[in-house]
XYZ file of C-alpha atoms in Angstrom:
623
model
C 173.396 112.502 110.001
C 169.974 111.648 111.561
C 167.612 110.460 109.377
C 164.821 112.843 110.380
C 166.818 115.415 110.193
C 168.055 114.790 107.034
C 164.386 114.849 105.938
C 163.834 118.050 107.286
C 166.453 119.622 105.458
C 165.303 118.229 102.118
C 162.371 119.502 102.606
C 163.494 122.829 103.240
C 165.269 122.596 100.556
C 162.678 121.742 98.434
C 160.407 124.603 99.447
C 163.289 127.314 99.006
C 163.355 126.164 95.428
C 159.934 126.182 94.951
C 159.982 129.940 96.500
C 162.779 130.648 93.453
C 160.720 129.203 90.799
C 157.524 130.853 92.060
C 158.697 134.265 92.259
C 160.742 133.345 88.776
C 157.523 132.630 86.732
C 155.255 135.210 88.632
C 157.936 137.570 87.061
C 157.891 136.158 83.800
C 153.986 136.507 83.708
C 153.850 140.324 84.887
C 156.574 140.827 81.868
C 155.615 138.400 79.316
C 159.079 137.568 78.992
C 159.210 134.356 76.841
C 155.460 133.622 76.552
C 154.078 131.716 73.557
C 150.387 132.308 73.552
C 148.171 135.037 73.805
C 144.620 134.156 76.614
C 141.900 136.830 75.541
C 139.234 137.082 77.719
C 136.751 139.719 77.318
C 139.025 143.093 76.609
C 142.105 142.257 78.600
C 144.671 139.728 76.864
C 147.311 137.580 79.653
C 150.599 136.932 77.813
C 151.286 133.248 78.955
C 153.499 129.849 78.468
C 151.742 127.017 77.207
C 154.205 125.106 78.970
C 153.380 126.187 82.469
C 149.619 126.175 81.411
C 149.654 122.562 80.128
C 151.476 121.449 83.226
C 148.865 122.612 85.848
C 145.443 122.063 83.905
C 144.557 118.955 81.252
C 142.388 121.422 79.615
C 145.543 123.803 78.190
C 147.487 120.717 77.850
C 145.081 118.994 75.279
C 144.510 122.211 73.209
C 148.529 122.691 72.577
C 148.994 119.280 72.054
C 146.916 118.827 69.070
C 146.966 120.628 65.808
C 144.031 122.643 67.121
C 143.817 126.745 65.811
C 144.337 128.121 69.084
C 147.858 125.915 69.276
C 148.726 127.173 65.592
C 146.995 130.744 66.269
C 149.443 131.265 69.421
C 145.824 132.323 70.686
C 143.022 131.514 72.968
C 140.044 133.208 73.676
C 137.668 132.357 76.215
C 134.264 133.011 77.046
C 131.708 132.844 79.902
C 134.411 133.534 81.868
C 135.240 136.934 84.340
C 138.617 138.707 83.321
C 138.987 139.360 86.869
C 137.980 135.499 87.770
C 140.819 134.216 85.094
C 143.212 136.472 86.557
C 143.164 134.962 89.782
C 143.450 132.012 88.434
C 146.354 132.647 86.233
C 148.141 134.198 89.351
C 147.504 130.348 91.251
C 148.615 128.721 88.084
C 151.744 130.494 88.405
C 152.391 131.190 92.137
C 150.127 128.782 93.898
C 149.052 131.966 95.767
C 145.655 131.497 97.819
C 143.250 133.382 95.414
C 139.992 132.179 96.575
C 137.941 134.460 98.803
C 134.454 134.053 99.869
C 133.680 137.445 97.543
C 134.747 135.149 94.300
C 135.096 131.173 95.027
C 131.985 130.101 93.159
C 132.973 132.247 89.939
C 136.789 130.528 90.609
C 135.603 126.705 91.189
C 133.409 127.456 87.817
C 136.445 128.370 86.420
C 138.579 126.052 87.603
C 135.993 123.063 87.184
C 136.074 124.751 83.393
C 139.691 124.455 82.792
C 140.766 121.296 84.597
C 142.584 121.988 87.236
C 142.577 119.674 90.263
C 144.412 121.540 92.180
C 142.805 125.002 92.114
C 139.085 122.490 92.938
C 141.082 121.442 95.554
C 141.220 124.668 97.180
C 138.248 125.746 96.909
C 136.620 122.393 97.932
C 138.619 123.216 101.652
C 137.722 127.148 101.836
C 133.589 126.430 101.249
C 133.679 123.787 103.727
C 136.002 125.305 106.265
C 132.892 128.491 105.891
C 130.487 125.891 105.858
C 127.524 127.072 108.440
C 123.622 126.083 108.428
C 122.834 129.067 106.756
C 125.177 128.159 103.336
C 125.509 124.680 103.384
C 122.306 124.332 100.522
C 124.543 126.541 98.519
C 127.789 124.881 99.132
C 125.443 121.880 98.584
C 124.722 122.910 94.700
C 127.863 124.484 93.963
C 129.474 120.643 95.151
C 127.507 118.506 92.470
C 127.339 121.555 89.988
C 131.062 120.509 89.042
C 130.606 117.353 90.341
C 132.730 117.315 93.485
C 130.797 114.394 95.298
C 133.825 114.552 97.744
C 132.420 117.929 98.943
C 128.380 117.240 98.566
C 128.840 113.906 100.554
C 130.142 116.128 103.616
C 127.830 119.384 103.079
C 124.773 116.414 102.431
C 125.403 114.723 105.618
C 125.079 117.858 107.583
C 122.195 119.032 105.779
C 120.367 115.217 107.243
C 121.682 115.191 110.402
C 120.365 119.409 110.987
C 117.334 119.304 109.407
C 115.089 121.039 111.407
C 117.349 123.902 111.703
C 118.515 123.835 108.278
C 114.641 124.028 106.695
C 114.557 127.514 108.604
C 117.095 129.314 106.165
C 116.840 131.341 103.704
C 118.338 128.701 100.636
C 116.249 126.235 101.203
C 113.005 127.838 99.866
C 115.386 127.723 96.644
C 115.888 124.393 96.747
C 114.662 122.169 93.218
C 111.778 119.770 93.295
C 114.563 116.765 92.574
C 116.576 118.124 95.163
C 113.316 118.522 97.784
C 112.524 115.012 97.071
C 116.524 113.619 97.181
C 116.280 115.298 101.065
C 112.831 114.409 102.218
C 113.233 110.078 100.735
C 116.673 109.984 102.350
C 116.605 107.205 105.049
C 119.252 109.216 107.203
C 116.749 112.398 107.414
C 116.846 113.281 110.943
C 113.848 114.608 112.363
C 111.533 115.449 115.228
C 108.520 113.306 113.411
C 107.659 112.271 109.740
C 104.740 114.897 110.620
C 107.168 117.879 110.469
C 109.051 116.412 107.127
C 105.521 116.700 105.531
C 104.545 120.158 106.799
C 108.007 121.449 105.405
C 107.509 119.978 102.452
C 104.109 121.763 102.446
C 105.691 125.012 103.229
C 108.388 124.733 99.854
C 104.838 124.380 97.656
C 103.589 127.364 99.519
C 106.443 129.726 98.248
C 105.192 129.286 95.028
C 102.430 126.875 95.212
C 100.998 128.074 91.255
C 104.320 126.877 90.053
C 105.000 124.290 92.641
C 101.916 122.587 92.835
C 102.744 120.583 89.448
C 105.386 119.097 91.498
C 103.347 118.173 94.943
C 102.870 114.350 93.385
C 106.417 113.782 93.119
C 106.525 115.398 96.737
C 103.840 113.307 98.221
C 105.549 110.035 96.567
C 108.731 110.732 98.667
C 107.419 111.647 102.336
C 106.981 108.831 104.497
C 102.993 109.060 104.673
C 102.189 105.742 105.769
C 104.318 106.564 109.334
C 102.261 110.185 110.029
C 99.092 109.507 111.795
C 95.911 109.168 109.992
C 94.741 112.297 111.440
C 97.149 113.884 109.928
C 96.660 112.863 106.269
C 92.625 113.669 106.451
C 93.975 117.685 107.486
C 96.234 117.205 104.694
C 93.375 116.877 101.615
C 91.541 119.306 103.301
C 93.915 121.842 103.321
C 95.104 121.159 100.318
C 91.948 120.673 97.567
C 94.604 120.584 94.925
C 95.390 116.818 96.216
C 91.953 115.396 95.143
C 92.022 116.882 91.945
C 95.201 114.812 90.765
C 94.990 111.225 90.603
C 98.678 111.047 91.631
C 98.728 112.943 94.445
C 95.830 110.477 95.772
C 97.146 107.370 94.558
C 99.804 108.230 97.816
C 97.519 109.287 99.773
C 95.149 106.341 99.753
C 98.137 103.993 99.865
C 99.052 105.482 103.094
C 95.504 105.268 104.223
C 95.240 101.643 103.421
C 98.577 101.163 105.139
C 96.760 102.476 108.918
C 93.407 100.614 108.123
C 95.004 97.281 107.062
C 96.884 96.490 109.796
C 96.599 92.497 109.488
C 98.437 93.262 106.297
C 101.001 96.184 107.693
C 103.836 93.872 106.831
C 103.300 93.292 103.475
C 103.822 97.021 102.286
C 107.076 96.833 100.538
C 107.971 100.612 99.478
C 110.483 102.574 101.498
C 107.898 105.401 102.310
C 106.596 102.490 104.980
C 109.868 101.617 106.595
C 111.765 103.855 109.518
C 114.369 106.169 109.149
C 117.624 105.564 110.222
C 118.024 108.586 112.571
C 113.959 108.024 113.966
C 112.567 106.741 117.010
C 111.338 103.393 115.909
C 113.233 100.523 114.469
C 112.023 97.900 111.412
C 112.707 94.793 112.761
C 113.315 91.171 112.162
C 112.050 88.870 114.925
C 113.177 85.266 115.607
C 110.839 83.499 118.144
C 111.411 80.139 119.971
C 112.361 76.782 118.137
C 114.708 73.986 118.158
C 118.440 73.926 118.586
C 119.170 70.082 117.510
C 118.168 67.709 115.524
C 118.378 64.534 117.712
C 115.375 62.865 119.712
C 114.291 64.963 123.071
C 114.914 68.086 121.112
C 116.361 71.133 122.827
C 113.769 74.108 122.646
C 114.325 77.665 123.490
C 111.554 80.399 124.318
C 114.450 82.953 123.253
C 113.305 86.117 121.577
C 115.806 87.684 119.103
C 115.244 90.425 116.726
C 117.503 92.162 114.153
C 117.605 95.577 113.507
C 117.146 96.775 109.954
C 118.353 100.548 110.696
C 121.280 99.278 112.787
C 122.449 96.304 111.163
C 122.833 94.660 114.893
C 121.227 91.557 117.067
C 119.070 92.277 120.195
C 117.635 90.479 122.876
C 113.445 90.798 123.282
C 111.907 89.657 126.293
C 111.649 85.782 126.179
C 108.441 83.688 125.429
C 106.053 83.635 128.737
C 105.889 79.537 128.540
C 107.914 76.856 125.864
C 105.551 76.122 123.379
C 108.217 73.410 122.391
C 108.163 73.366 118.236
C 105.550 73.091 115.291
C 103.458 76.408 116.741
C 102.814 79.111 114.363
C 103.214 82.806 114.470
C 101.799 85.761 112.740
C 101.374 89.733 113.199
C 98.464 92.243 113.421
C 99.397 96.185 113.628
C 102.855 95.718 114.991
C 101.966 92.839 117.463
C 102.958 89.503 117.269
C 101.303 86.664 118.287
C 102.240 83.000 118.514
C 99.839 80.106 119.131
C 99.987 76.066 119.595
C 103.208 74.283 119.576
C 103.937 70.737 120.708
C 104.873 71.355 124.290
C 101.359 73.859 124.713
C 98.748 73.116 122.301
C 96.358 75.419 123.918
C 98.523 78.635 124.031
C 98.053 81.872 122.873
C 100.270 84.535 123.532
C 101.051 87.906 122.128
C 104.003 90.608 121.989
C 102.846 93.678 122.745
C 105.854 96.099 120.878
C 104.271 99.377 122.385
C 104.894 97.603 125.932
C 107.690 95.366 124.817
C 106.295 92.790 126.665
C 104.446 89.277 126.297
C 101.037 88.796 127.299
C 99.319 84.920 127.666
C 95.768 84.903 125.714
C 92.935 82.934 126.322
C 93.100 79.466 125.129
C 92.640 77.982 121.879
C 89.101 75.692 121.814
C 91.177 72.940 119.986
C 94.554 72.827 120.528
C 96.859 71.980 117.922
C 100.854 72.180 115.946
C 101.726 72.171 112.696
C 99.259 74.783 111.967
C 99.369 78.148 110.606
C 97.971 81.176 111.765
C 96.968 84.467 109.755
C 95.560 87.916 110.362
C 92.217 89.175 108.642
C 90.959 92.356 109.476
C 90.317 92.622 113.619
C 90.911 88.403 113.252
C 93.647 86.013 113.984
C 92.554 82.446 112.809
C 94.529 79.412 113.117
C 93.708 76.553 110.349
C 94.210 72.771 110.272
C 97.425 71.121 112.140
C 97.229 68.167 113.915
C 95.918 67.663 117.858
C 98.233 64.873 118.732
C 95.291 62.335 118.191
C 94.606 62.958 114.744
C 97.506 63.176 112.187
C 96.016 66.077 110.398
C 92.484 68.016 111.335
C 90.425 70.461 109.670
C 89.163 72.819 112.366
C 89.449 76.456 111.684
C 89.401 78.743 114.660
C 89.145 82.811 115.015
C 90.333 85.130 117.737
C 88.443 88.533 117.948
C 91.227 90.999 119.440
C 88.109 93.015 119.777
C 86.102 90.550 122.487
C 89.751 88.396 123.184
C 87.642 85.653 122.898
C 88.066 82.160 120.400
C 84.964 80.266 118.467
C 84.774 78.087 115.588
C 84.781 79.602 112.325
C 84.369 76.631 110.007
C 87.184 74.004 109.097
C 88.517 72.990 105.886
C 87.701 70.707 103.009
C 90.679 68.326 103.742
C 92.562 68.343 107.215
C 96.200 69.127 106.450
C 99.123 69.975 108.845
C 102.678 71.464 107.757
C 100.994 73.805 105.519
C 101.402 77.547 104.449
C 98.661 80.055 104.022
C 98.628 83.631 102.516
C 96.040 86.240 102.845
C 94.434 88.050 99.793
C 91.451 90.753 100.756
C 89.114 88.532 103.065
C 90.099 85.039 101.732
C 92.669 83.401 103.280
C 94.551 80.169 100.694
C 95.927 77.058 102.039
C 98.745 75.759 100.129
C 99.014 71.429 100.188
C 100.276 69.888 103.019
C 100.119 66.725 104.684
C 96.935 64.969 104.348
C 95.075 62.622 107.307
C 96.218 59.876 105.932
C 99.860 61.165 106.171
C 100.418 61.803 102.158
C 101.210 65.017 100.465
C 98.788 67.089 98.737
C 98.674 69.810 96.323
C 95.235 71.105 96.654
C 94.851 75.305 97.104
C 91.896 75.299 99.913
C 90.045 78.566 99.883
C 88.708 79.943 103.655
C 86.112 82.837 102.933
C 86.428 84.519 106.389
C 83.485 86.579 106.066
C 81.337 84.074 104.620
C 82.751 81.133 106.934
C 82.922 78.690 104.050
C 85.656 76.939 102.854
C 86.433 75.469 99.414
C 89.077 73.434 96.795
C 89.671 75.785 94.361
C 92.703 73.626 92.220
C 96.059 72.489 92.476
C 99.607 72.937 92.835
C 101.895 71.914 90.103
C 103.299 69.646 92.135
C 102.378 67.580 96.024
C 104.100 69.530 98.664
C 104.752 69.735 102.345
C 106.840 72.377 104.603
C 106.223 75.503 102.024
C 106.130 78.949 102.521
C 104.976 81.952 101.797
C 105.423 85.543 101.873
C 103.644 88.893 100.450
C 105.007 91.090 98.528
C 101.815 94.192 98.539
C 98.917 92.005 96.672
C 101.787 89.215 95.481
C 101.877 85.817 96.894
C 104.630 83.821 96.370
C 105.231 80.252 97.898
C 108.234 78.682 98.651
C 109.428 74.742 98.582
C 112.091 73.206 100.687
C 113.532 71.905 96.717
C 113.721 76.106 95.959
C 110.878 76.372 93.558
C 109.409 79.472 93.734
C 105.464 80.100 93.031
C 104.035 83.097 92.425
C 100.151 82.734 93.119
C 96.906 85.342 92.340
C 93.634 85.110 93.710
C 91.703 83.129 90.892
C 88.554 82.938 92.371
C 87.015 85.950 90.937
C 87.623 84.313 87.282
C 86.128 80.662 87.780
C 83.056 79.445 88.942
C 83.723 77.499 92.670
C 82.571 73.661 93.582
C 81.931 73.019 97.213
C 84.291 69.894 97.855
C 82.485 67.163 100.027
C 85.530 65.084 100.184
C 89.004 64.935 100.245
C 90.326 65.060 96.151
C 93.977 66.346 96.100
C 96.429 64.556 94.515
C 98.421 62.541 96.908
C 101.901 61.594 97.161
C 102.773 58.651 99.581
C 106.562 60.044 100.577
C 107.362 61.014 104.368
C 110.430 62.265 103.559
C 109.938 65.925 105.653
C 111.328 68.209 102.600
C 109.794 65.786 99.935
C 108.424 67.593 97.210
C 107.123 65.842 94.094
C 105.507 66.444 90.541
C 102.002 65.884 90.420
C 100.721 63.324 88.300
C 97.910 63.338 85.829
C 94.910 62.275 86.939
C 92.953 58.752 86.443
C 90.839 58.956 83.644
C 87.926 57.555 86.149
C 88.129 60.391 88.937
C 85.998 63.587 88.773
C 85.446 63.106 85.263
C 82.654 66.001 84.892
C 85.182 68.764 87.203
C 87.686 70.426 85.171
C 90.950 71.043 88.210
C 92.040 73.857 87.334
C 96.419 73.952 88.217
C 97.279 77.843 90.071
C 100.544 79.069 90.485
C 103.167 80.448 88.234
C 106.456 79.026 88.633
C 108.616 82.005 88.930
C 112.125 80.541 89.851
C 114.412 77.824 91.066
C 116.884 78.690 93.833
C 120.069 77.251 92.971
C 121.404 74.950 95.235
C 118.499 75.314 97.317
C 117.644 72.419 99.785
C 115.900 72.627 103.320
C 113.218 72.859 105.233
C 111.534 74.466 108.292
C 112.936 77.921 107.384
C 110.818 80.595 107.698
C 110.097 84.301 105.137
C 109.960 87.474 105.816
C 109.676 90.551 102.956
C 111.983 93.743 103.608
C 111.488 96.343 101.264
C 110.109 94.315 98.463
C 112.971 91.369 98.931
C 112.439 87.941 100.419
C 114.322 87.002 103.410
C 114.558 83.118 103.318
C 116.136 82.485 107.011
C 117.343 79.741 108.572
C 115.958 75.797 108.744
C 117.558 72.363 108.129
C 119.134 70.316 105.180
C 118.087 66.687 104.492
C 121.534 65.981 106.273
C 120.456 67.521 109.372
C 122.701 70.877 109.209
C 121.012 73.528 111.096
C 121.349 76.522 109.496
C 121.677 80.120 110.854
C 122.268 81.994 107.325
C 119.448 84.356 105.641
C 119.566 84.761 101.921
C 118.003 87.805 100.285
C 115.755 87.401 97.265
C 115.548 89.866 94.778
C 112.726 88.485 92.466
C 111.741 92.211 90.986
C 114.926 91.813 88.614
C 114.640 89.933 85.504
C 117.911 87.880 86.642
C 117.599 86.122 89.687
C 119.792 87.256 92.501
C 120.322 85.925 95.787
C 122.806 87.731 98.165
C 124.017 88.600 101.610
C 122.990 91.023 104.087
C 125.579 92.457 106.180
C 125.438 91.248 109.498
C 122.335 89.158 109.390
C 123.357 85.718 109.993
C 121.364 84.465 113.132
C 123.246 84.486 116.620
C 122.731 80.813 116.479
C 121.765 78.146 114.329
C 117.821 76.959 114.265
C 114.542 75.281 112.870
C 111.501 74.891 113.364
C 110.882 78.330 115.054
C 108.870 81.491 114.158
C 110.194 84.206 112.074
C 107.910 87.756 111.499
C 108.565 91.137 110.443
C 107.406 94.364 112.878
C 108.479 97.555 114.302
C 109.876 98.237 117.581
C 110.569 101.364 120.006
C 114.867 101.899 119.916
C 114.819 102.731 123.366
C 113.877 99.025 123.716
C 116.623 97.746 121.575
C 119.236 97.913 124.136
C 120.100 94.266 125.122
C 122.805 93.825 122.443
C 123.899 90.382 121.412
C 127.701 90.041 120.734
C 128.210 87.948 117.668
């Protein structure tokens, strides 16, 4: 006999048997022939087997195992529970009959949820989402994690993102909870026309019962994405709405979204969700890799490649390439969401910036000094670059600032003591200078102090410890710096607290190594220097990375992590992995991204966070 259709016959088998039994104990049940307890529910009593009971639902089964009064009784009575409802489920328990209707499934997955049985959920999971329409699917929705059926809300929840704007039009959603609002409205896979109409729906829920509501608008407010809806937008919003400026919570978001359109030198350092894009939206957080070196041996191999990964869909792209090679050593920084990249070994002069609204580079005009090994920041309308060295002079001290209001470079001071292979970090107006490699070719672990507005520049401590190739990233108003040996700083402005000296000379402690990734402890100082200035030593050591050794990577933050990518190890292994940071946990954690290892190994190049059209996304790279 053939196999299958020896199957086919046991299976027929199989259901004429079940048939038998069926109709056997659906007999028994309409005669209470044999039964052994006694179901009361409300004034109707079902004559039943504890038996067949116990086998279909873990609810009968532990009440007639156990010494319990209904087991001894012979009787159960239940409550909260329609006589009608239990006798449909009674007739499943015993027939497996389809008893759920659209008239009664809510009352029978209560009941069912109630009593245990898998089965019966089962069901009723398939006939809501088989009726499943725009109109019901908040219901469906409710009914799904009311008894906990995530199986069933995961599939209703996912249509309720993707149809959004239709599904805010029905009649349910006006019922919807606050927690449930907000659980819609923060979800990253909202889809939606703009974060403009997410708000004014939101708006519309208070307004169905704004007395009530209103309590609530805080928690609302906390979940839109206000710092992506235009500023225009969020003035209309207090004024039609006086109840905002009356509740410091409600203003707390909406000044952080302010501040997030006014500071746009500091755009990048806004770490909460409410900043970043959605995963269904029209824009893309990105991670941009610019230019750098591709070996380690002499008469280096540079690339003006532009690569960028996207955050929303976990894949590599192509960006248009650098307009010249600026060779290695040139430093990079955002304003808004444009990037900009200046100096470099093979154009010390450049200035260049990517224009993300055009996707497309643009040369600037020419720095007054050129200069690598630098670093470059954004304050306010400003883009300074700061110390480096010229190729004449191992380290210099010029500071230089480019108005992106006049396009247009002068000299905005220098610094106290001409370092290159720095890092710097903005705080409000100041921007901090963190060691680096002295003129005379040593280490230091002086903090340097550049008051843009006031064009001064001063030596406001040290460092723990001499340093070179550090870096830093912001995390909101937190600083942190980086060493190639993985210690981890985190750094406040002090200078509101202590009373500054100008410095007329060079005074940081020095350490003689040349070793690229050398970082040492500093040393006490001589009792004969600067005996009547008390140096005062900044920075918090936060962490250690374990097994942490290299140099000329770069940081980015993403949603309040670090990003530590690429560089090189002392044995001159390129690297093309990026670790993720977690320092907001007590335990340190450092883990993997999916899909985030760089196309190819790198150093020495540029790494910044921004935010990119999608539609310009579309020169995949296959990795």
């Amino acid at each position: 006999m053939e196999p299958q259709r020896s199957y086919t016959q046991g299976m027929e088998g199989k259901l004429k048997y079940l048939s038998i039994l069926s109709s056997g104990m659906e007999a028994m049940l309409a005669s209470g022939q044999h039964s052994d307890v006694t179901v009361e529910v409300g004034d109707r009593r079902f004559l039943c087997h504890k038996v067949v009971l116990g086998a279909v639902s873990p609810y009968f089964e532990a009440m007639f195992s156990h010494d319990m009064r209904e087991n001894l009784d012979n009787l159960v009575t239940l409550h909260d529970i329609d006589q009608d409802i239990f006798d449909s489920v009674v007739q499943y328990i015993y027939t497996g009959k389809n008893v759920v209707c659209e008239l009664n499934v809510e009352k029978v997955f209560q009941a069912a949820s109630l009593m245990q049985i898998p089965c019966l959920q089962e069901r009723c999971e398939e006939f809501l989402l088989a009726q499943a329409s725009y109109e019901n699917c908040i219901g469906i929705w409710k009914i799904a994690k009311a008894h906990n059926r995530m199986k069933l809300a995961d599939k209703v929840w996912t249509t309720i993102l993707e149809n959004f704007p239709v599904i805010s039009t029905t009649e349910d959603f006006p019922s919807l909870e606050a927690d449930e609002l907000v659980s819609i409205i923060n979800s990253d896979d909202l889809n939606s026309p703009s974060e403009e109409f997410v708000c004014d729906v939101a708006m519309q829920w208070i307004g169905h019962s704004q007395e009530v509501r209103q309590e609530k608008l805080h928690e609302i407010l906390g979940s839109l994405h206000l710092p992506l809806v235009s500023s225009d937008y969020l003035f209309n919003l207090m004024d039609k709405n006086p109840y905002i400026k009356t509740d410091p919570r409600c203003m707390r978001s909406l000044l952080e979204a302010l501040k997030y359109h006014s500071c746009s030198s500091r755009r990048q350092d806004f770490t909460s969700s409410q900043a970043c894009c959605r995963q269904n939206g029209t824009k893309d957080d990105v991670l941009v890799v610019i230019g750098g070196l591709l070996s380690t041996t002499p008469r280096y191999q540079t690339t003006k490649e532009v690569l960028c990964f996207s955050f929303q869909q976990h894949r590599w792209f192509y960006l248009p390439s650098l307009p010249y090679d600026p060779g290695y050593e040139f430093a990079t920084c955002t304003h808004g969401d444009s990037l900009f990249i200046s100096g470099g070994w093979l154009k010390l002069q450049g200035m260049a910036e990517y224009k993300t609204h055009k996707n497309q580079w643009e040369v600037c005009a020419s720095l007054i000094n050129g200069r690598c090994g630098h670093v470059m920041v954004a304050v306010q309308d400003s883009i300074f670059v700061i110390g480096g060295r010229d190729g004449r002079a191992p380290a210099i001290t010029s500071i230089e600032e480019f108005s992106l209001k006049t396009e247009k470079w002068t000299n905005a001071g220098d610094l106290v003591l001409g370092v290159r292979s720095t890092s710097a970090s903005v705080i409000g107006e100041k921007v901090f200078v963190f060691g680096g490699i002295t003129e005379s070719d040593k280490d230091s672990n002086s903090v340097q102090c550049f008051d843009s507005r006031m064009r001064t520049c001063t030596i406001i401590g040290d460092l723990p410890f001499t340093c070179r190739l550090t870096r830093t990233v912001s995390l909101d108003t937190n600083v942190y710096v980086l060493a190639p040996d993985g210690r981890v700083l985190q750094f406040k402005d002090p200078t509101h607290l202590n009373n500054l000296f100008q410095a007329s000379s060079p005074r940081g402690r020095l350490d003689s190594s040349n070793s690229d990734a050398s970082i040492s402890d500093s040393e006490p100082s001589s009792p004969g220097s600067s005996p009547d200035i008390s140096v005062q030593t900044l920075g918090k050591l936060r962490c250690r990375l374990p097994n942490f050794s290299q140099h000329h990577f770069e940081v980015i933050q993403y949603r309040g992590k670090i990003l530590l990518v690429g560089g090189k190890t002392p044995d001159n292994n390129i690297l093309k992995k990026v670790k993720v940071i977690d320092l907001s946990k007590k335990t340190l954690e450092i883990e993997a991204m999916e899909n985030l290892e760089m196309p190819s190994a790198r150093w020495c190049f540029g790494c910044v966070k921004t935010v990119i059209r999608r539609d310009y996304l579309n020169n995949e790279i296959c990795v």
